[in-house]
CSV table of C-alpha atoms and ligand atoms in Angstrom, one decimal:
chain,number,residue,atom,x,y,z
O,3,THR,CA,-67.7,55.1,135.8
O,4,LEU,CA,-69.3,57.7,133.3
O,5,SER,CA,-67.8,55.8,130.2
O,6,ASP,CA,-69.1,52.5,131.3
O,7,ARG,CA,-72.6,53.9,131.9
O,8,LEU,CA,-72.6,55.8,128.6
O,9,ALA,CA,-71.5,52.7,126.7
O,10,ASP,CA,-74.0,50.6,128.3
O,11,THR,CA,-76.7,52.9,127.4
O,12,PHE,CA,-75.5,53.2,123.9
O,13,LYS,CA,-75.2,49.4,123.5
O,14,ASN,CA,-79.0,49.2,124.1
O,15,LEU,CA,-79.7,52.0,121.6
O,16,ARG,CA,-77.6,50.4,118.8
O,17,ASN,CA,-79.5,47.6,118.7
O,18,LYS,CA,-82.6,49.4,117.7
O,19,GLY,CA,-83.5,50.5,114.2
O,20,LYS,CA,-86.0,53.2,115.2
O,21,LEU,CA,-86.3,55.4,118.2
O,22,SER,CA,-89.5,56.3,120.1
O,23,PRO,CA,-89.7,59.2,122.0
O,24,ALA,CA,-89.9,57.0,125.0
O,25,ASP,CA,-86.5,55.5,124.0
O,26,VAL,CA,-84.8,58.9,123.7
O,27,ASP,CA,-86.1,59.9,127.0
O,28,GLY,CA,-84.8,56.7,128.5
O,29,THR,CA,-81.4,57.4,127.0
O,30,VAL,CA,-81.2,61.0,128.2
O,31,ARG,CA,-82.2,59.9,131.6
O,32,GLU,CA,-79.3,57.4,131.5
O,33,ILE,CA,-76.8,60.1,130.3
O,34,ARG,CA,-78.2,62.4,132.9
O,35,ARG,CA,-77.5,59.8,135.6
O,36,ALA,CA,-73.9,58.8,134.4
O,37,LEU,CA,-72.9,62.5,134.0
O,38,LEU,CA,-74.1,63.3,137.6
O,39,ASP,CA,-72.3,60.3,139.0
O,40,ALA,CA,-69.0,61.6,137.3
O,41,ASP,CA,-69.3,64.8,139.1
O,42,VAL,CA,-70.4,67.0,136.4
O,43,ALA,CA,-72.4,69.9,137.9
O,44,PHE,CA,-76.0,69.8,137.9
O,45,ASP,CA,-77.0,72.9,135.9
O,46,VAL,CA,-74.4,71.6,133.2
O,47,VAL,CA,-75.8,68.1,132.9
O,48,LYS,CA,-79.4,69.8,132.8
O,49,ALA,CA,-78.3,72.2,130.0
O,50,PHE,CA,-76.4,69.1,128.1
O,51,THR,CA,-79.4,66.7,128.4
O,52,THR,CA,-81.8,69.2,127.3
O,53,THR,CA,-79.6,69.8,124.1
O,54,VAL,CA,-79.3,66.2,123.6
O,55,ARG,CA,-82.8,65.5,123.6
O,56,GLU,CA,-83.9,68.4,121.5
O,57,ARG,CA,-81.6,67.1,118.9
O,58,ALA,CA,-82.3,63.5,119.2
O,59,LEU,CA,-86.1,63.8,118.7
O,60,GLY,CA,-85.4,66.4,115.7
O,61,ASP,CA,-85.2,65.8,112.3
O,62,GLU,CA,-81.7,64.8,111.8
O,63,VAL,CA,-82.3,61.5,113.7
O,64,SER,CA,-85.8,60.6,112.4
O,65,LYS,CA,-84.1,60.9,108.9
O,66,ALA,CA,-81.1,58.9,109.8
O,67,LEU,CA,-80.9,55.4,108.5
O,68,ASN,CA,-79.6,54.4,111.9
O,69,PRO,CA,-81.2,56.7,114.5
O,70,ALA,CA,-79.5,55.2,117.6
O,71,GLN,CA,-76.0,55.8,116.0
O,72,GLN,CA,-77.1,59.2,115.2
O,73,VAL,CA,-77.7,59.9,118.9
O,74,VAL,CA,-74.6,58.5,119.7
O,75,GLN,CA,-72.8,61.0,117.4
O,76,ILE,CA,-75.0,63.9,118.6
O,77,VAL,CA,-73.8,63.1,122.3
O,78,ASN,CA,-70.2,63.0,121.1
O,79,GLU,CA,-70.6,66.4,119.2
O,80,GLU,CA,-72.1,68.2,122.1
O,81,LEU,CA,-69.5,67.0,124.4
O,82,VAL,CA,-66.8,68.4,122.1
O,83,GLU,CA,-68.6,71.4,121.8
O,84,ILE,CA,-68.5,72.2,125.5
O,85,LEU,CA,-65.2,71.0,125.8
O,86,GLY,CA,-64.3,73.9,123.4
O,87,GLY,CA,-64.7,72.4,119.9
O,88,THR,CA,-61.5,72.7,118.4
O,89,GLN,CA,-58.3,72.7,120.2
O,90,ARG,CA,-57.1,76.3,121.4
O,91,ARG,CA,-53.4,77.1,121.2
O,92,LEU,CA,-51.4,79.6,123.0
O,93,GLU,CA,-51.6,83.2,121.9
O,94,PHE,CA,-48.1,84.6,121.5
O,95,SER,CA,-47.6,88.3,121.7
O,96,LYS,CA,-46.4,90.3,118.6
O,97,ASN,CA,-44.4,92.2,120.9
O,98,PRO,CA,-42.4,89.9,123.2
O,99,PRO,CA,-42.2,88.7,125.8
O,100,THR,CA,-45.6,86.8,125.8
O,101,VAL,CA,-46.8,86.6,129.3
O,102,ILE,CA,-48.5,83.8,130.7
O,103,MET,CA,-49.9,84.0,134.3
O,104,LEU,CA,-51.0,80.9,136.2
O,105,ALA,CA,-53.6,80.8,138.6
O,106,GLY,CA,-55.7,78.4,140.8
O,107,LEU,CA,-55.9,76.9,144.4
O,108,GLN,CA,-53.0,75.8,146.2
O,109,GLY,CA,-52.0,72.2,145.0
O,110,ALA,CA,-53.7,72.5,141.9
O,111,GLY,CA,-50.4,72.1,139.9
O,112,LYS,CA,-49.5,75.4,139.1
O,113,THR,CA,-45.9,75.2,139.8
O,114,THR,CA,-45.5,71.8,138.3
O,115,LEU,CA,-47.4,73.2,135.4
O,116,ALA,CA,-44.9,76.3,135.2
O,117,GLY,CA,-42.2,73.7,134.7
O,118,LYS,CA,-44.0,71.5,132.2
O,119,LEU,CA,-45.1,74.7,130.1
O,120,ALA,CA,-41.2,75.9,130.4
O,121,LYS,CA,-40.0,72.7,129.1
O,122,TRP,CA,-42.5,72.1,126.3
O,123,LEU,CA,-42.0,75.9,125.2
O,124,ALA,CA,-38.2,75.6,125.2
O,125,LYS,CA,-38.6,72.4,123.0
O,126,ASP,CA,-40.3,74.6,120.6
O,127,GLY,CA,-37.6,77.0,120.3
O,128,HIS,CA,-38.9,79.4,122.9
O,129,THR,CA,-36.9,80.7,125.8
O,130,PRO,CA,-39.0,80.8,128.8
O,131,LEU,CA,-38.4,82.7,132.1
O,132,LEU,CA,-40.1,81.2,135.1
O,133,VAL,CA,-41.2,83.8,137.6
O,134,ALA,CA,-41.4,83.1,141.4
O,135,ALA,CA,-44.4,85.2,142.4
O,136,ASP,CA,-45.9,82.9,144.8
O,137,LEU,CA,-44.2,84.4,148.1
O,138,GLN,CA,-46.8,82.8,150.2
O,139,ARG,CA,-45.6,79.3,151.0
O,140,PRO,CA,-42.0,79.3,152.8
O,141,ASN,CA,-40.7,77.0,150.1
O,142,ALA,CA,-42.5,78.1,147.2
O,143,VAL,CA,-39.5,79.9,145.4
O,144,GLN,CA,-37.2,77.1,146.1
O,145,GLN,CA,-39.8,74.4,144.5
O,146,LEU,CA,-40.0,76.6,141.5
O,147,GLN,CA,-36.2,77.0,141.2
O,148,VAL,CA,-35.9,73.0,141.4
O,149,VAL,CA,-38.7,72.7,138.4
O,150,GLY,CA,-37.0,75.3,136.6
O,151,GLU,CA,-33.7,73.5,136.7
O,152,GLN,CA,-35.5,70.2,135.5
O,153,ALA,CA,-37.0,72.2,132.7
O,154,GLY,CA,-33.8,73.7,131.8
O,155,ALA,CA,-35.3,77.2,132.1
O,156,ALA,CA,-34.3,80.3,133.9
O,157,VAL,CA,-36.0,81.3,137.2
O,158,PHE,CA,-36.6,85.0,138.2
O,159,ALA,CA,-36.9,85.1,142.0
O,160,PRO,CA,-36.9,88.0,144.3
O,161,GLU,CA,-33.8,89.2,145.7
O,162,PRO,CA,-33.4,89.9,149.5
O,163,GLY,CA,-34.3,93.4,150.1
O,164,ASN,CA,-35.7,94.2,146.6
O,165,GLY,CA,-39.2,93.9,147.1
O,166,VAL,CA,-39.3,90.7,148.8
O,167,GLY,CA,-42.7,89.9,149.9
O,168,ASP,CA,-44.6,91.7,147.1
O,169,PRO,CA,-45.5,89.4,144.3
O,170,VAL,CA,-46.7,92.2,142.3
O,171,LYS,CA,-43.5,94.0,142.3
O,172,VAL,CA,-41.6,90.8,141.6
O,173,ALA,CA,-43.8,90.1,138.4
O,174,LYS,CA,-43.2,93.5,137.3
O,175,GLN,CA,-39.4,93.3,137.8
O,176,ALA,CA,-39.4,90.0,135.9
O,177,ILE,CA,-41.0,91.4,132.7
O,178,LYS,CA,-38.6,94.2,132.5
O,179,PHE,CA,-35.8,91.4,133.1
O,180,ALA,CA,-37.1,89.2,130.5
O,181,ARG,CA,-37.3,92.2,128.1
O,182,ASP,CA,-33.6,93.1,128.8
O,183,LYS,CA,-32.5,89.5,128.6
O,184,VAL,CA,-34.5,88.6,125.5
O,185,TYR,CA,-36.7,85.8,127.1
O,186,ASP,CA,-39.6,85.5,124.5
O,187,THR,CA,-42.0,84.1,127.3
O,188,VAL,CA,-42.5,84.7,130.9
O,189,ILE,CA,-44.4,82.4,133.0
O,190,VAL,CA,-45.7,83.7,136.2
O,191,ASP,CA,-46.4,81.1,138.9
O,192,THR,CA,-48.7,82.6,141.7
O,193,ALA,CA,-49.8,81.8,145.1
O,194,GLY,CA,-52.7,79.6,146.2
O,195,ARG,CA,-54.8,79.0,149.1
O,196,LEU,CA,-56.7,75.9,150.2
O,197,GLY,CA,-59.9,77.4,149.5
O,198,VAL,CA,-61.1,80.5,147.7
O,199,ASP,CA,-60.6,83.7,149.6
O,200,ALA,CA,-60.7,87.6,148.8
O,201,ASP,CA,-56.9,88.3,149.7
O,202,LEU,CA,-55.8,85.6,147.1
O,203,MET,CA,-58.0,87.1,144.4
O,204,LYS,CA,-57.1,90.5,145.1
O,205,GLN,CA,-53.5,89.5,144.9
O,206,ALA,CA,-53.9,87.4,141.7
O,207,SER,CA,-56.0,90.4,140.2
O,208,ASN,CA,-53.3,92.9,141.1
O,209,ILE,CA,-50.6,90.8,139.6
O,210,ARG,CA,-52.7,90.7,136.5
O,211,LYS,CA,-53.2,94.2,136.2
O,212,ALA,CA,-49.1,94.9,136.6
O,213,VAL,CA,-48.1,92.3,133.9
O,214,ASP,CA,-51.0,92.6,131.5
O,215,PRO,CA,-50.6,88.7,130.5
O,216,ASP,CA,-51.4,87.5,127.1
O,217,GLU,CA,-52.7,84.3,128.7
O,218,VAL,CA,-54.0,83.6,132.3
O,219,LEU,CA,-54.2,80.0,132.7
O,220,PHE,CA,-56.5,78.8,135.5
O,221,VAL,CA,-55.2,75.4,136.8
O,222,ILE,CA,-57.5,73.0,138.3
O,223,ASP,CA,-57.4,69.6,139.9
O,224,ALA,CA,-59.4,67.2,137.6
O,225,MET,CA,-60.3,65.3,140.8
O,226,ILE,CA,-61.8,68.3,142.5
O,227,GLY,CA,-65.6,66.9,141.7
O,228,GLN,CA,-68.5,69.1,142.3
O,229,ASP,CA,-66.2,72.2,143.7
O,230,ALA,CA,-65.1,72.6,140.3
O,231,VAL,CA,-67.8,74.9,139.3
O,232,ALA,CA,-67.6,77.2,142.6
O,233,THR,CA,-63.7,77.4,142.3
O,234,ALA,CA,-63.8,78.0,138.7
O,235,LYS,CA,-66.5,80.9,138.9
O,236,ALA,CA,-64.6,82.6,141.9
O,237,PHE,CA,-61.5,82.6,139.8
O,238,GLN,CA,-63.4,84.0,136.6
O,239,GLU,CA,-65.1,86.7,138.8
O,240,GLY,CA,-61.7,87.4,140.8
O,241,VAL,CA,-59.2,87.4,138.3
O,242,ASP,CA,-60.7,85.9,135.0
O,243,PHE,CA,-58.6,83.8,132.7
O,244,THR,CA,-58.2,83.1,129.2
O,245,GLY,CA,-57.9,79.3,129.4
O,246,VAL,CA,-58.2,76.3,131.5
O,247,VAL,CA,-55.5,73.7,132.4
O,248,LEU,CA,-56.8,70.5,133.7
O,249,SER,CA,-54.3,68.7,136.1
O,250,LYS,CA,-54.0,65.2,137.7
O,251,LEU,CA,-56.1,63.5,134.7
O,252,ASP,CA,-53.7,60.6,135.4
O,253,GLY,CA,-55.9,59.8,138.2
O,254,ASP,CA,-59.5,58.3,138.4
O,255,ALA,CA,-61.0,61.5,137.2
O,256,ARG,CA,-63.3,60.9,134.1
O,257,GLY,CA,-63.4,64.2,132.9
O,258,GLY,CA,-66.6,65.6,135.0
O,259,ALA,CA,-64.7,68.5,136.1
O,260,ALA,CA,-63.4,69.4,132.5
O,261,LEU,CA,-67.1,69.3,131.4
O,262,SER,CA,-68.4,71.5,134.3
O,263,VAL,CA,-65.6,74.1,134.2
O,264,ALA,CA,-65.6,74.4,130.4
O,265,SER,CA,-69.4,74.7,130.2
O,266,VAL,CA,-69.7,77.0,133.1
O,267,THR,CA,-66.9,79.5,132.3
O,268,GLY,CA,-67.2,79.3,128.7
O,269,ARG,CA,-63.2,79.1,128.6
O,270,PRO,CA,-61.4,76.6,126.7
O,271,ILE,CA,-59.4,73.9,128.3
O,272,MET,CA,-56.0,74.3,126.6
O,273,PHE,CA,-53.7,71.7,128.4
O,274,ALA,CA,-53.8,68.5,130.3
O,275,SER,CA,-51.4,67.6,133.1
O,276,THR,CA,-51.2,63.9,133.4
O,277,GLY,CA,-48.5,63.1,136.0
O,278,GLU,CA,-45.8,64.5,138.4
O,279,SER,CA,-43.0,64.4,135.8
O,280,LEU,CA,-42.6,67.4,133.4
O,281,ASP,CA,-43.1,65.3,130.5
O,282,ASP,CA,-46.6,64.3,131.5
O,283,PHE,CA,-48.3,67.2,129.8
O,284,GLU,CA,-49.9,67.6,126.6
O,285,PRO,CA,-52.3,70.1,124.6
O,286,PHE,CA,-55.8,69.3,125.4
O,287,HIS,CA,-57.9,67.9,122.5
O,288,PRO,CA,-61.7,68.2,123.2
O,289,ASP,CA,-62.4,65.3,120.7
O,290,ARG,CA,-60.0,62.9,122.6
O,291,MET,CA,-61.7,64.0,125.8
O,292,ALA,CA,-65.2,63.6,124.6
O,293,SER,CA,-64.1,59.9,123.5
O,294,ARG,CA,-62.6,59.1,126.8
O,295,ILE,CA,-66.0,60.2,128.4
O,296,LEU,CA,-67.9,58.2,125.7
O,297,ASP,CA,-65.3,55.5,125.7
O,298,LEU,CA,-66.8,53.9,122.6
O,299,GLY,CA,-63.8,53.0,120.9
O,300,ASP,CA,-64.0,52.9,117.2
O,301,ILE,CA,-67.7,53.0,117.0
O,302,LEU,CA,-67.8,56.8,116.0
O,303,SER,CA,-65.5,56.2,112.7
O,304,LEU,CA,-67.6,53.2,112.0
O,305,ILE,CA,-70.7,55.4,112.1
O,306,GLU,CA,-69.0,57.9,109.8
O,307,GLN,CA,-68.1,55.0,107.5
O,308,ALA,CA,-71.7,53.7,107.3
O,309,GLN,CA,-73.0,57.3,106.7
O,310,GLN,CA,-70.7,57.5,103.7
O,311,ALA,CA,-72.1,54.2,102.1
O,312,PHE,CA,-75.9,55.3,102.5
O,313,ASP,CA,-77.5,58.1,101.3
O,314,GLU,CA,-79.9,58.9,104.1
O,315,ASP,CA,-82.5,60.8,102.0
O,316,GLU,CA,-82.4,58.1,99.5
O,317,ALA,CA,-83.0,55.5,102.2
O,318,MET,CA,-85.9,57.8,103.5
O,319,ALA,CA,-87.5,57.8,100.1
O,320,VAL,CA,-87.5,54.0,99.8
O,321,ALA,CA,-89.0,53.5,103.2
O,322,GLN,CA,-91.6,55.7,102.2
O,323,LYS,CA,-92.2,53.7,99.2
O,324,ILE,CA,-92.2,50.5,101.2
O,325,ALA,CA,-94.7,52.0,103.7
O,326,THR,CA,-97.1,52.9,100.7
O,327,ASP,CA,-96.6,49.5,99.1
O,328,SER,CA,-95.1,51.3,95.9
O,329,PHE,CA,-91.5,49.6,96.0
O,330,THR,CA,-90.6,49.0,92.2
O,331,LEU,CA,-87.9,47.1,90.3
O,332,ASP,CA,-86.0,50.5,90.0
O,333,ASP,CA,-85.7,50.7,93.9
O,334,PHE,CA,-84.6,47.2,93.8
O,335,LEU,CA,-81.9,47.9,91.5
O,336,LYS,CA,-80.9,51.0,93.3
O,337,GLN,CA,-80.7,48.9,96.6
O,338,MET,CA,-78.5,46.2,94.8
O,339,GLN,CA,-76.3,49.0,93.7
O,340,GLN,CA,-76.1,50.3,97.4
O,341,LEU,CA,-74.8,46.9,98.2
O,342,ARG,CA,-71.8,47.4,96.2
O,343,LYS,CA,-70.8,50.3,98.2
O,344,MET,CA,-71.4,48.5,101.3
O,345,GLY,CA,-69.1,45.9,100.0
O,346,SER,CA,-66.2,48.0,101.3
O,347,ILE,CA,-67.4,48.2,104.7
O,348,LYS,CA,-67.9,44.5,105.2
O,349,GLY,CA,-65.5,44.3,108.1
O,350,MET,CA,-67.2,46.8,109.9
O,351,LEU,CA,-70.7,45.1,109.7
O,352,GLY,CA,-69.2,42.4,111.7
O,353,MET,CA,-68.4,44.7,114.7
O,354,LEU,CA,-72.0,46.3,114.9
O,355,PRO,CA,-74.4,44.4,117.1
O,356,GLY,CA,-77.2,42.8,115.1
O,357,ALA,CA,-75.3,43.3,111.8
O,358,LYS,CA,-73.7,39.7,111.8
O,359,GLY,CA,-76.3,38.2,109.3
O,360,MET,CA,-75.8,41.2,107.0
O,361,ARG,CA,-72.2,40.3,106.8
O,362,GLU,CA,-72.5,36.9,106.1
O,363,GLN,CA,-74.7,37.8,103.2
O,364,LEU,CA,-72.3,40.2,101.8
O,365,GLU,CA,-69.6,37.6,102.1
O,366,ASN,CA,-71.7,35.4,99.8
O,367,PHE,CA,-72.4,38.4,97.6
O,368,ASP,CA,-71.6,38.0,94.0
O,369,GLU,CA,-70.7,41.1,92.1
O,370,ARG,CA,-71.9,39.3,88.9
O,371,GLU,CA,-75.5,39.2,90.4
O,372,ILE,CA,-75.5,42.9,90.3
O,373,VAL,CA,-74.7,42.8,86.4
O,374,ARG,CA,-77.1,40.3,85.6
O,375,THR,CA,-79.8,42.1,87.7
O,376,GLU,CA,-78.9,45.3,85.9
O,377,ALA,CA,-79.2,43.9,82.6
O,378,ILE,CA,-82.5,42.3,83.2
O,379,ILE,CA,-84.1,45.4,84.6
O,380,GLN,CA,-82.9,47.6,81.9
O,381,SER,CA,-84.5,45.3,79.3
O,382,MET,CA,-87.9,46.4,81.0
O,383,THR,CA,-90.3,49.3,80.2
O,384,PRO,CA,-90.5,52.0,82.8
O,385,GLN,CA,-94.1,50.7,83.4
O,386,GLU,CA,-93.0,47.0,84.0
O,387,ARG,CA,-90.4,48.5,86.4
O,388,GLU,CA,-93.1,50.3,88.1
O,389,LEU,CA,-95.6,47.7,88.3
O,390,PRO,CA,-94.0,44.1,88.2
O,391,LYS,CA,-97.5,42.7,88.3
O,392,LEU,CA,-97.5,43.3,84.3
O,393,LEU,CA,-94.8,40.9,83.8
O,394,ASN,CA,-96.6,38.0,82.1
O,395,GLY,CA,-95.3,35.3,80.1
O,396,SER,CA,-94.8,37.3,76.8
O,397,ARG,CA,-93.4,40.1,78.6
O,398,ARG,CA,-90.9,38.0,80.3
O,399,LEU,CA,-89.6,36.2,77.0
O,400,ARG,CA,-89.2,39.5,75.2
O,401,ILE,CA,-87.2,40.6,78.3
O,402,ALA,CA,-85.1,37.6,78.3
O,403,LYS,CA,-84.3,38.0,74.3
O,404,GLY,CA,-83.5,41.7,75.0
O,405,CYS,CA,-80.8,40.9,77.8
O,406,GLY,CA,-79.6,37.6,76.2
O,407,MET,CA,-80.8,35.7,79.2
O,408,THR,CA,-83.3,32.9,79.7
O,409,VAL,CA,-86.8,33.3,81.0
O,410,THR,CA,-85.8,31.3,84.1
O,411,ASP,CA,-83.4,34.0,84.9
O,412,VAL,CA,-86.1,36.6,84.6
O,413,ASN,CA,-88.5,34.3,86.8
O,414,GLN,CA,-85.8,34.3,89.4
O,415,LEU,CA,-85.1,37.9,89.5
O,416,VAL,CA,-88.9,38.6,89.6
O,417,GLN,CA,-89.2,36.1,92.5
O,418,ARG,CA,-86.2,37.5,94.3
O,419,PHE,CA,-87.7,40.9,93.9
O,420,GLU,CA,-91.0,39.8,95.6
O,421,GLN,CA,-89.3,38.3,98.5
O,422,ALA,CA,-87.4,41.5,99.0
O,423,ALA,CA,-90.4,43.5,98.7
O,424,LYS,CA,-92.2,41.2,101.3
O,425,MET,CA,-89.1,41.4,103.7
O,426,MET,CA,-88.9,45.2,103.5
O,427,LYS,CA,-92.4,45.5,104.6
O,428,THR,CA,-91.6,43.6,107.6
O,429,VAL,CA,-88.5,45.7,108.4
O,430,ALA,CA,-90.8,48.8,107.7
O,431,LYS,CA,-92.8,47.4,110.4
O,432,GLY,CA,-90.0,47.0,112.9
O,433,GLY,CA,-88.6,43.8,112.2
O,434,VAL,CA,-84.9,43.0,111.9
O,435,PRO,CA,-83.1,44.9,109.3
O,436,GLN,CA,-81.9,42.9,106.4
O,437,VAL,CA,-80.2,43.4,103.2
O,438,PRO,CA,-82.8,43.9,100.5
O,439,GLY,CA,-82.5,41.6,97.4
O,440,MET,CA,-80.4,39.0,99.3
O,441,GLY,CA,-83.2,36.7,100.5
O,442,PRO,CA,-83.8,36.0,104.0
O,443,ILE,CA,-81.0,35.5,106.6
U,23,LIG,P1,-49.6,74.3,143.2
U,23,LIG,O1,-49.7,74.6,144.7
U,23,LIG,O2,-50.5,74.8,142.5
U,23,LIG,O3,-48.3,75.0,142.9
U,23,LIG,O4,-49.3,72.8,143.0
U,23,LIG,P2,-48.1,72.0,142.7
U,23,LIG,O5,-47.4,72.1,141.3
U,23,LIG,O6,-47.0,72.4,143.9
U,23,LIG,O7,-48.6,70.7,142.8
U,23,LIG,C1,-49.0,70.1,144.0
U,23,LIG,C2,-48.8,68.4,144.0
U,23,LIG,O8,-49.5,68.0,143.0
U,23,LIG,C3,-47.4,68.3,144.0
U,23,LIG,O9,-47.2,67.0,144.7
U,23,LIG,C4,-47.4,67.6,142.4
U,23,LIG,O10,-46.3,66.7,142.0
U,23,LIG,C5,-48.9,67.2,142.2
U,23,LIG,N1,-49.0,67.3,140.7
U,23,LIG,C6,-49.1,68.2,139.8
U,23,LIG,N2,-49.6,68.0,138.8
U,23,LIG,C7,-50.0,66.8,138.8
U,23,LIG,C8,-50.4,65.7,137.7
U,23,LIG,O11,-50.8,66.2,136.6
U,23,LIG,N3,-50.6,64.5,138.2
U,23,LIG,C9,-50.2,64.2,139.5
U,23,LIG,N4,-50.5,63.0,139.8
U,23,LIG,N5,-49.8,65.0,140.5
U,23,LIG,C10,-49.7,66.2,140.3
U,24,LIG,MG1,-47.1,76.4,143.7
């Protein structure tokens, strides 16, 4: 599945400290393949991977402490963006009734959705009226009546001899009826065909003109696959809609259609239908869908925690110093202090691949160690901190007296600093990341 493939791709990335352009390309290739496998439309995949690639090769990643995780976050952000950003709610008319029209292919789930919406709205204190404007299928009206009964909502159906056969007239009458009887929302169910056709579009478009809806919801079966784009485009051109409802998300569909439709039409996905029962229905949350597609569990929230603990620019500055061989005792102290912040994310480190050693170190970490280190370093002159080579015997004795510790303590600190500096150089050359100042793992 899409989720599995992306998860695999990111598993490889997460073990890496630094990304090369080749890494980024390899990852983007995997994402592309995964999305295509999930039936996301080709153009959408192309646009998506181009954006991800650009951002992954850009500043925000090269500056990040953990570039691989940054890429995961970029993919997530872009998915959420395509899926509509934040969740979009129904627009209610200031001048009731609010009219919601449903459109889509036959079998997409419109009539079922009408019931679901009615039940959901009624629970929220609204008084919905269902309108049977599907006069195409012989028992469509009856189906809506059954659904209405289940939802506890009134149904407006054509009366014999009173415009039967003309869904536009029925819809118009229904709006007037709703206004007279003070229903505050009107849900207009319409006919669908098995495939897109001109008559269907014309009819839906005429209904739209007649009732001037506040929302037109395009209902699409999430299992439709590559046909999603053509169908969505046809409905956008023929009727146009203000929002999308994805139905049958309870099936195997992993969200490929969601991505395609949202991306190609630029319309937000507003609801998700997840079963045949009227309660299998919920407002659509782009971020949750993105997580479903990514299926990375808690990894994203872990990344956020890690980012709070590190100041990225500071980390960059240190990396720079290591590279140019000018890591100082002040830097060493700063890093020790970073460890303190990291103490709060101990549990998290165990969950990240490659961080097990780090966690063990944190577990042995002694808060008093920082206090001692701070005391010793603060007794040094700025020059001594910049150039630890200056620290001869008499200077060490002076420092020990100044902070109330022994020369041995000072010697140990200098030794640990030298080890750390050496280790960090290894890291800078692409070795295994380690916690500075804590000795080798
Ligand atoms: P319409 O032709 O667009 O009005 O579609 P219907 O509402 O009549 O639904 C067609 C079929 O899909 C019916 O058998 C529904 O029970 C089923 N259906 C609708 N929504 C869902 C859903 O979210 N999940 C599942 N599993 N089935 C659904
Ligand atoms: Mg129907």
